[in-house]
Tab-separated table of C-alpha atoms in Angstrom:
chain	number	residue	atom	x	y	z
E	1	UNK	CA	-89.523	18.714	-9.168
E	2	UNK	CA	-89.654	17.839	-13.245
E	3	UNK	CA	-87.524	20.957	-13.479
E	4	UNK	CA	-84.896	19.523	-10.710
E	5	UNK	CA	-85.544	15.083	-12.594
E	6	UNK	CA	-84.653	16.964	-15.289
E	7	UNK	CA	-81.786	19.000	-14.959
E	8	UNK	CA	-79.982	15.235	-12.664
E	9	UNK	CA	-80.446	13.736	-15.922
E	10	UNK	CA	-79.239	16.374	-18.125
E	11	UNK	CA	-75.553	16.432	-16.261
E	12	UNK	CA	-75.360	12.933	-15.874
E	13	UNK	CA	-76.106	12.729	-19.737
E	14	UNK	CA	-73.351	14.968	-20.363
E	15	UNK	CA	-70.783	13.375	-18.179
E	16	UNK	CA	-71.644	9.523	-19.660
E	17	UNK	CA	-71.181	11.052	-22.662
E	18	UNK	CA	-67.648	13.286	-21.888
E	19	UNK	CA	-66.569	9.755	-19.937
E	20	UNK	CA	-67.126	6.927	-22.301
E	21	UNK	CA	-70.093	5.840	-20.194
E	22	UNK	CA	-72.409	3.225	-21.402
E	23	UNK	CA	-70.854	2.869	-24.929
E	24	UNK	CA	-70.726	-0.784	-25.740
E	25	UNK	CA	-67.784	-1.756	-27.949
E	26	UNK	CA	-68.484	-5.611	-29.599
E	27	UNK	CA	-71.395	-6.017	-27.915
E	28	UNK	CA	-73.172	-8.961	-27.952
E	29	UNK	CA	-75.806	-7.755	-30.575
E	30	UNK	CA	-78.330	-11.713	-30.308
E	31	UNK	CA	-81.790	-11.235	-29.620
E	32	UNK	CA	-81.664	-7.144	-30.337
E	33	UNK	CA	-83.654	-5.508	-32.419
E	34	UNK	CA	-81.956	-2.807	-33.731
E	35	UNK	CA	-77.786	-2.460	-34.611
E	36	UNK	CA	-75.224	-0.819	-35.544
E	37	UNK	CA	-73.266	-1.608	-38.128
E	38	UNK	CA	-69.593	-0.564	-36.401
E	39	UNK	CA	-67.907	-2.012	-33.170
E	40	UNK	CA	-68.783	1.351	-31.397
E	41	UNK	CA	-72.025	3.478	-31.218
E	42	UNK	CA	-72.316	6.734	-31.911
E	43	UNK	CA	-73.417	9.400	-29.956
E	44	UNK	CA	-76.674	10.776	-30.985
E	45	UNK	CA	-76.746	14.963	-31.700
E	46	UNK	CA	-78.084	15.897	-34.365
E	47	UNK	CA	-81.032	18.532	-34.987
E	48	UNK	CA	-82.357	15.936	-37.715
E	49	UNK	CA	-86.612	15.308	-37.521
E	50	UNK	CA	-86.677	11.768	-36.708
E	51	UNK	CA	-90.079	10.668	-36.493
E	52	UNK	CA	-92.453	10.474	-40.452
E	53	UNK	CA	-95.707	10.974	-40.349
E	54	UNK	CA	-98.012	7.618	-42.761
E	55	UNK	CA	-98.471	8.027	-46.351
E	56	UNK	CA	-101.886	9.244	-45.476
E	57	UNK	CA	-100.225	13.021	-43.250
E	58	UNK	CA	-100.549	10.872	-39.578
E	59	UNK	CA	-97.913	10.594	-37.151
E	60	UNK	CA	-99.997	8.407	-34.561
E	61	UNK	CA	-98.488	9.813	-31.745
E	62	UNK	CA	-100.072	7.103	-29.888
E	63	UNK	CA	-99.431	3.933	-32.030
E	64	UNK	CA	-96.984	1.575	-31.510
E	65	UNK	CA	-92.998	1.990	-31.868
E	66	UNK	CA	-91.752	-0.002	-34.722
E	67	UNK	CA	-88.492	-1.650	-35.441
E	68	UNK	CA	-88.491	-0.128	-38.285
E	69	UNK	CA	-89.879	3.286	-37.473
E	70	UNK	CA	-86.962	3.525	-34.140
E	71	UNK	CA	-83.864	2.056	-36.701
E	72	UNK	CA	-85.406	5.381	-39.219
E	73	UNK	CA	-85.120	7.521	-36.477
E	74	UNK	CA	-81.673	6.309	-35.104
E	75	UNK	CA	-80.444	6.482	-38.659
E	76	UNK	CA	-81.755	10.519	-39.012
E	77	UNK	CA	-80.028	11.394	-36.103
E	78	UNK	CA	-77.025	9.548	-36.211
E	79	UNK	CA	-73.900	11.431	-35.480
E	80	UNK	CA	-71.641	8.226	-36.544
E	81	UNK	CA	-69.806	7.024	-39.448
E	82	UNK	CA	-71.757	3.305	-39.503
E	83	UNK	CA	-75.825	2.989	-40.104
E	84	UNK	CA	-78.746	1.472	-37.847
E	85	UNK	CA	-80.342	-1.681	-39.306
E	86	UNK	CA	-82.952	-3.754	-37.821
E	87	UNK	CA	-82.628	-7.415	-37.380
E	88	UNK	CA	-86.521	-8.075	-37.317
E	89	UNK	CA	-89.461	-7.674	-39.255
E	90	UNK	CA	-89.537	-3.731	-39.533
E	91	UNK	CA	-93.303	-3.831	-38.227
E	92	UNK	CA	-92.798	-5.731	-35.253
E	93	UNK	CA	-93.576	-2.724	-32.112
E	94	UNK	CA	-91.018	-2.461	-29.791
E	95	UNK	CA	-90.745	-2.503	-25.985
E	96	UNK	CA	-89.794	-1.014	-23.638
E	97	UNK	CA	-86.622	-3.220	-22.512
E	98	UNK	CA	-85.479	-4.007	-26.071
E	99	UNK	CA	-84.801	0.395	-25.866
E	100	UNK	CA	-83.340	0.594	-23.352
E	101	UNK	CA	-80.956	-2.240	-24.384
E	102	UNK	CA	-80.803	-0.335	-27.791
E	103	UNK	CA	-80.229	3.119	-26.281
E	104	UNK	CA	-78.565	2.339	-23.224
E	105	UNK	CA	-75.065	1.545	-25.837
E	106	UNK	CA	-75.530	5.294	-26.414
E	107	UNK	CA	-76.483	6.899	-23.060
E	108	UNK	CA	-75.177	5.661	-19.764
E	109	UNK	CA	-77.956	2.964	-18.560
E	110	UNK	CA	-79.305	5.001	-15.312
E	111	UNK	CA	-80.336	7.569	-17.678
E	112	UNK	CA	-81.859	5.227	-19.921
E	113	UNK	CA	-84.408	3.724	-17.280
E	114	UNK	CA	-84.519	6.717	-16.294
E	115	UNK	CA	-86.445	7.930	-19.298
E	116	UNK	CA	-87.871	4.918	-20.330
E	117	UNK	CA	-89.515	3.278	-17.690
E	118	UNK	CA	-92.055	0.547	-18.504
E	119	UNK	CA	-91.881	-2.477	-19.524
E	120	UNK	CA	-94.978	-2.920	-22.736
E	121	UNK	CA	-94.590	-1.351	-25.693
E	122	UNK	CA	-93.504	1.899	-26.192
E	123	UNK	CA	-96.000	4.433	-27.883
E	124	UNK	CA	-94.282	6.890	-30.989
E	125	UNK	CA	-95.931	9.811	-28.860
E	126	UNK	CA	-93.375	8.574	-25.790
E	127	UNK	CA	-90.024	7.348	-27.988
E	128	UNK	CA	-90.442	11.237	-29.430
E	129	UNK	CA	-91.079	12.392	-25.464
E	130	UNK	CA	-87.874	10.336	-24.679
E	131	UNK	CA	-85.984	11.153	-27.069
E	132	UNK	CA	-86.191	14.641	-26.431
E	133	UNK	CA	-84.675	14.434	-23.465
E	134	UNK	CA	-81.681	12.018	-24.187
E	135	UNK	CA	-81.146	14.383	-26.927
E	136	UNK	CA	-80.999	17.549	-24.817
E	137	UNK	CA	-83.621	18.800	-26.562
E	138	UNK	CA	-86.332	20.828	-24.939
E	139	UNK	CA	-89.537	22.900	-26.160
E	140	UNK	CA	-87.895	26.692	-25.177
E	141	UNK	CA	-84.837	25.861	-27.505
E	142	UNK	CA	-84.754	28.608	-30.026
E	143	UNK	CA	-85.968	26.622	-33.428
E	144	UNK	CA	-86.620	28.020	-37.311
E	145	UNK	CA	-87.757	25.695	-39.897
E	146	UNK	CA	-88.532	26.110	-43.047
E	147	UNK	CA	-93.068	25.803	-43.106
E	148	UNK	CA	-94.227	24.130	-40.470
E	149	UNK	CA	-96.482	21.482	-41.108
E	150	UNK	CA	-98.656	19.598	-38.725
E	151	UNK	CA	-99.202	15.046	-38.828
E	152	UNK	CA	-102.925	15.808	-40.074
E	153	UNK	CA	-103.936	14.444	-36.644
E	154	UNK	CA	-102.408	16.012	-34.003
E	155	UNK	CA	-103.260	20.096	-33.083
E	156	UNK	CA	-102.140	22.882	-30.582
E	157	UNK	CA	-104.560	21.057	-28.039
E	158	UNK	CA	-102.453	18.022	-28.133
E	159	UNK	CA	-100.345	16.548	-25.881
E	160	UNK	CA	-96.187	16.936	-25.595
E	161	UNK	CA	-97.325	19.465	-28.392
E	162	UNK	CA	-93.720	20.501	-28.798
E	163	UNK	CA	-91.857	17.236	-27.631
E	164	UNK	CA	-93.703	16.090	-31.188
E	165	UNK	CA	-92.880	18.770	-32.982
E	166	UNK	CA	-89.560	18.932	-32.567
E	167	UNK	CA	-89.073	14.762	-33.481
E	168	UNK	CA	-91.305	15.746	-36.652
E	169	UNK	CA	-90.239	18.493	-38.546
E	170	UNK	CA	-87.580	19.270	-39.726
E	171	UNK	CA	-85.514	22.347	-38.060
E	172	UNK	CA	-82.801	24.007	-36.911
E	173	UNK	CA	-82.045	25.687	-33.895
E	174	UNK	CA	-80.178	29.432	-34.108
E	175	UNK	CA	-81.057	32.284	-31.876
E	176	UNK	CA	-83.094	34.582	-33.615
E	177	UNK	CA	-85.945	31.689	-33.516
E	178	UNK	CA	-88.567	30.635	-31.230
E	179	UNK	CA	-89.508	27.993	-29.221
E	180	UNK	CA	-91.564	26.031	-29.741
E	181	UNK	CA	-94.046	27.138	-27.640
E	182	UNK	CA	-94.341	30.087	-29.601
E	183	UNK	CA	-95.136	28.494	-32.509
E	184	UNK	CA	-97.721	29.597	-35.076
E	185	UNK	CA	-99.344	26.641	-35.479
E	186	UNK	CA	-102.472	26.090	-37.357
E	187	UNK	CA	-104.975	25.060	-36.023
E	188	UNK	CA	-107.884	22.967	-37.605
E	189	UNK	CA	-110.618	24.570	-36.514
E	190	UNK	CA	-112.712	27.624	-38.384
E	191	UNK	CA	-112.186	31.868	-38.032
E	192	UNK	CA	-113.626	32.762	-34.437
E	193	UNK	CA	-114.600	31.224	-31.513
E	194	UNK	CA	-113.596	27.552	-31.053
E	195	UNK	CA	-113.926	25.913	-27.825
E	196	UNK	CA	-111.720	22.893	-27.606
E	197	UNK	CA	-111.208	20.757	-24.594
E	198	UNK	CA	-113.859	23.451	-22.302
E	199	UNK	CA	-110.706	26.100	-23.227
E	200	UNK	CA	-112.118	29.690	-25.240
E	201	UNK	CA	-109.582	29.875	-28.047
E	202	UNK	CA	-110.024	32.366	-31.174
E	203	UNK	CA	-109.191	31.859	-34.732
E	204	UNK	CA	-107.657	34.601	-36.590
E	205	UNK	CA	-108.416	35.224	-40.189
E	206	UNK	CA	-105.557	33.392	-41.269
E	207	UNK	CA	-105.963	31.057	-39.391
E	208	UNK	CA	-103.333	31.520	-36.273
E	209	UNK	CA	-104.522	31.714	-32.839
E	210	UNK	CA	-105.297	34.375	-31.156
E	211	UNK	CA	-102.304	35.066	-28.429
E	212	UNK	CA	-100.978	37.521	-26.066
E	213	UNK	CA	-103.760	39.598	-27.324
E	214	UNK	CA	-106.497	41.164	-26.565
E	215	UNK	CA	-109.922	40.600	-28.390
E	216	UNK	CA	-112.894	43.352	-27.137
E	217	UNK	CA	-112.493	42.701	-23.064
E	218	UNK	CA	-111.571	39.274	-23.787
E	219	UNK	CA	-107.945	38.600	-22.822
E	220	UNK	CA	-105.903	35.454	-24.612
E	221	UNK	CA	-102.826	34.372	-23.261
E	222	UNK	CA	-99.223	32.914	-24.851
E	223	UNK	CA	-101.734	28.682	-25.129
E	224	UNK	CA	-104.014	30.607	-27.229
E	225	UNK	CA	-106.241	30.440	-24.565
E	226	UNK	CA	-109.119	32.871	-23.070
E	227	UNK	CA	-107.940	33.423	-19.592
E	228	UNK	CA	-109.554	36.136	-16.910
E	229	UNK	CA	-105.843	36.724	-15.059
E	230	UNK	CA	-106.670	34.250	-12.570
E	231	UNK	CA	-105.572	30.654	-13.281
E	232	UNK	CA	-107.531	28.418	-10.825
E	233	UNK	CA	-110.564	30.546	-12.107
E	234	UNK	CA	-109.449	29.775	-15.547
E	235	UNK	CA	-109.658	25.867	-14.629
E	236	UNK	CA	-112.657	26.018	-13.143
E	237	UNK	CA	-114.424	27.637	-16.084
E	238	UNK	CA	-112.896	25.480	-18.840
E	239	UNK	CA	-114.095	22.102	-16.137
E	240	UNK	CA	-117.493	23.250	-16.086
E	241	UNK	CA	-117.675	24.563	-19.850
E	242	UNK	CA	-116.320	21.227	-20.861
E	243	UNK	CA	-119.649	19.235	-18.986
E	244	UNK	CA	-121.693	21.594	-21.428
E	245	UNK	CA	-120.812	20.646	-24.563
E	246	UNK	CA	-120.068	16.821	-23.345
E	247	UNK	CA	-123.828	17.374	-22.828
E	248	UNK	CA	-124.906	19.106	-26.148
E	249	UNK	CA	-122.194	18.708	-29.126
E	250	UNK	CA	-123.653	19.686	-30.880
E	251	UNK	CA	-124.695	22.662	-28.624
E	252	UNK	CA	-124.352	26.971	-29.835
E	253	UNK	CA	-121.991	29.244	-28.886
E	254	UNK	CA	-125.417	31.064	-27.508
E	255	UNK	CA	-127.109	27.768	-26.289
E	256	UNK	CA	-123.859	27.010	-23.928
E	257	UNK	CA	-124.548	30.778	-22.838
E	258	UNK	CA	-128.698	29.866	-21.659
E	259	UNK	CA	-126.758	27.001	-20.426
E	260	UNK	CA	-124.139	28.553	-18.374
E	261	UNK	CA	-127.060	31.040	-17.307
E	262	UNK	CA	-128.930	27.877	-16.105
E	263	UNK	CA	-125.763	27.157	-14.549
E	264	UNK	CA	-125.472	30.264	-12.557
E	265	UNK	CA	-128.851	30.249	-10.570
E	266	UNK	CA	-129.451	26.271	-10.550
E	267	UNK	CA	-126.208	24.878	-8.516
E	268	UNK	CA	-125.974	27.608	-5.599
E	269	UNK	CA	-128.274	29.368	-2.824
E	270	UNK	CA	-128.441	32.794	-1.825
E	271	UNK	CA	-127.142	33.152	1.587
E	272	UNK	CA	-124.437	36.493	2.579
E	273	UNK	CA	-121.288	36.590	2.187
E	274	UNK	CA	-118.635	38.467	4.348
E	275	UNK	CA	-115.166	39.604	3.002
E	276	UNK	CA	-112.828	39.559	4.439
E	277	UNK	CA	-112.383	42.570	6.472
E	278	UNK	CA	-116.211	41.295	8.257
E	279	UNK	CA	-118.125	43.324	5.785
E	280	UNK	CA	-121.012	42.238	3.717
E	281	UNK	CA	-119.911	42.717	-0.039
E	282	UNK	CA	-122.142	45.109	-0.739
E	283	UNK	CA	-120.268	47.203	-3.874
E	284	UNK	CA	-121.322	51.306	-4.175
E	285	UNK	CA	-123.171	51.791	-8.092
E	286	UNK	CA	-120.142	51.732	-10.648
E	287	UNK	CA	-117.348	50.026	-8.698
E	288	UNK	CA	-115.793	47.049	-10.305
E	289	UNK	CA	-113.142	44.717	-10.183
E	290	UNK	CA	-114.528	42.279	-7.302
E	291	UNK	CA	-116.025	39.471	-10.405
E	292	UNK	CA	-112.895	36.716	-10.343
E	293	UNK	CA	-112.571	36.607	-5.961
E	294	UNK	CA	-116.775	36.772	-5.777
E	295	UNK	CA	-116.937	33.895	-8.789
E	296	UNK	CA	-114.108	31.644	-6.746
E	297	UNK	CA	-115.607	32.614	-3.617
E	298	UNK	CA	-119.171	31.198	-5.028
E	299	UNK	CA	-117.834	28.519	-6.774
E	300	UNK	CA	-115.883	27.420	-3.013
E	301	UNK	CA	-118.677	28.392	-0.486
E	302	UNK	CA	-122.263	27.308	-3.577
E	303	UNK	CA	-123.693	29.798	-2.170
E	304	UNK	CA	-123.611	33.673	-1.815
E	305	UNK	CA	-125.834	37.200	-2.455
E	306	UNK	CA	-126.298	39.051	-5.752
E	307	UNK	CA	-122.922	40.037	-6.807
E	308	UNK	CA	-121.990	36.371	-6.473
E	309	UNK	CA	-124.530	34.953	-9.014
E	310	UNK	CA	-123.570	37.165	-11.041
E	311	UNK	CA	-120.080	36.547	-10.886
E	312	UNK	CA	-120.001	33.398	-11.680
E	313	UNK	CA	-122.221	33.947	-14.717
E	314	UNK	CA	-119.483	36.922	-16.298
E	315	UNK	CA	-117.018	34.325	-16.027
E	316	UNK	CA	-118.971	31.188	-17.623
E	317	UNK	CA	-120.305	33.713	-20.042
E	318	UNK	CA	-116.819	35.052	-20.648
E	319	UNK	CA	-115.412	31.644	-21.244
E	320	UNK	CA	-117.438	31.356	-23.833
E	321	UNK	CA	-116.991	34.126	-25.610
E	322	UNK	CA	-119.297	36.729	-24.912
E	323	UNK	CA	-118.170	40.369	-23.643
E	324	UNK	CA	-120.177	39.859	-19.719
E	325	UNK	CA	-119.716	42.635	-17.779
E	326	UNK	CA	-120.460	41.847	-13.875
E	327	UNK	CA	-122.303	45.238	-12.864
E	328	UNK	CA	-122.994	46.855	-9.474
E	329	UNK	CA	-125.553	49.146	-9.444
E	330	UNK	CA	-129.440	49.456	-8.012
E	331	UNK	CA	-132.422	48.302	-8.477
E	332	UNK	CA	-136.317	48.636	-7.727
E	333	UNK	CA	-137.771	51.891	-6.783
E	334	UNK	CA	-135.706	52.052	-3.084
E	335	UNK	CA	-132.476	51.716	-4.528
E	336	UNK	CA	-130.927	48.529	-3.125
E	337	UNK	CA	-127.399	47.760	-3.586
E	338	UNK	CA	-127.176	44.489	-6.838
E	339	UNK	CA	-125.091	43.392	-8.859
E	340	UNK	CA	-125.855	41.499	-12.479
E	341	UNK	CA	-124.547	41.169	-15.951
E	342	UNK	CA	-124.574	42.897	-19.036
E	343	UNK	CA	-124.136	41.752	-22.454
E	344	UNK	CA	-123.829	43.866	-25.669
E	345	UNK	CA	-125.079	41.627	-28.532
E	346	UNK	CA	-125.712	43.011	-32.292
E	347	UNK	CA	-124.895	46.490	-31.273
E	348	UNK	CA	-127.969	45.830	-28.055
E	349	UNK	CA	-127.627	45.800	-24.458
E	350	UNK	CA	-129.179	43.217	-22.832
E	351	UNK	CA	-129.239	41.985	-18.602
E	352	UNK	CA	-128.288	38.526	-17.756
E	353	UNK	CA	-129.666	37.959	-14.159
E	354	UNK	CA	-128.972	35.057	-12.204
E	355	UNK	CA	-129.936	36.599	-8.985
E	356	UNK	CA	-133.571	37.413	-10.030
E	357	UNK	CA	-134.320	34.062	-11.222
E	358	UNK	CA	-132.984	32.014	-8.353
E	359	UNK	CA	-135.297	34.186	-6.047
E	360	UNK	CA	-138.363	34.111	-8.503
E	361	UNK	CA	-138.634	29.646	-8.240
E	362	UNK	CA	-136.688	29.133	-4.897
E	363	UNK	CA	-138.874	32.146	-3.080
E	364	UNK	CA	-142.021	33.687	-4.920
E	365	UNK	CA	-141.912	30.458	-6.630
E	366	UNK	CA	-142.865	31.935	-9.847
E	367	UNK	CA	-141.693	29.933	-12.906
E	368	UNK	CA	-142.716	32.548	-15.846
E	369	UNK	CA	-139.904	34.926	-14.978
E	370	UNK	CA	-137.078	34.045	-17.267
E	371	UNK	CA	-134.469	36.734	-16.797
E	372	UNK	CA	-131.500	36.043	-19.020
E	373	UNK	CA	-131.588	37.715	-21.806
E	374	UNK	CA	-134.045	41.024	-20.845
E	375	UNK	CA	-133.537	43.717	-22.957
E	376	UNK	CA	-133.399	47.232	-21.559
E	377	UNK	CA	-136.510	48.604	-22.542
E	378	UNK	CA	-138.569	45.319	-21.574
E	379	UNK	CA	-136.951	45.774	-17.466
E	380	UNK	CA	-138.090	49.321	-16.368
E	381	UNK	CA	-139.984	47.543	-14.123
E	382	UNK	CA	-136.733	46.379	-12.425
E	383	UNK	CA	-135.489	49.851	-12.126
E	384	UNK	CA	-132.006	48.341	-12.936
E	385	UNK	CA	-129.665	51.129	-12.134
E	386	UNK	CA	-126.008	51.756	-13.284
E	387	UNK	CA	-122.466	54.165	-14.144
E	388	UNK	CA	-123.078	53.474	-18.125
E	389	UNK	CA	-120.000	54.465	-19.056
E	390	UNK	CA	-118.366	51.689	-17.784
């Protein structure tokens, strides 16, 4: 729907420019906050940056667009012979009606009204997004830039980042350039794993995000975020981890792993889950590929068997940057089919078994057992057996 609206606006905009619709000659400027020195207002079509940072290096995207900033922006992308000038104090905030009046002299007023909807003061970010729309600039347009120095108050996770880069960073358009969405963005994060708003990122030694690549068993997408390969599961995991971090902002990743383990057995109950063919989801020793499906079903149904408990912890552990392996094997002396998680730490494998933890507490009423990070030499009582080549 958004793409359809964008295409429609682009078509209207092109027609308005070709036919000269919306351009004003000798308009009455009484009460205007910005006027043009010539009678014929110009079409704005340059790829110049049009928003600047303040003396501290901040863009202030949520700050109000002032008359001075608007005048500077219009002059930066001015393709006419004249110049724009303020009609009031430069620090006065610009509201939507005033902005529509100014831009309505260069573009069809219906297009401007569709792009800038509101009545209160316009923020700098809203102005950047609207101007990108009017100028036909998109996040997928290939650009080249001499250097990419982000304002101090924005980073790769900032909303509308592509438009803010388009508005702030001096650049040109070239076939051999790259879209803003693929720009190598400074992160303002430390090297290694970082969690931001519940999402896991990895910052390389050069300060850039790992994108479209893997780190051990962990895969990272074009946005720099860890991904399981399933966007629905990724969003669920990020929401849960966000809650962990908000509850304890100073928690280490290992402390968050403990939170994830506790969540994996405290928030669910045991119950047989049936697969799509009507059979119990009991897997043969060494079976793989069940983690995502069982995790999603557990989140949805709030109950499941050992594989479902394991799948939830597997998903959360990977979302925290641990190369967790969900294992289908057997346990106890009678080789019961069972599922659990293994994580390697400092060169050693450890067992994490949320379903056994649930059973000890809820069925056996034993509260002195801890199935979190069990060394293999301490796990002999449970007789865990699995395919060691996994």
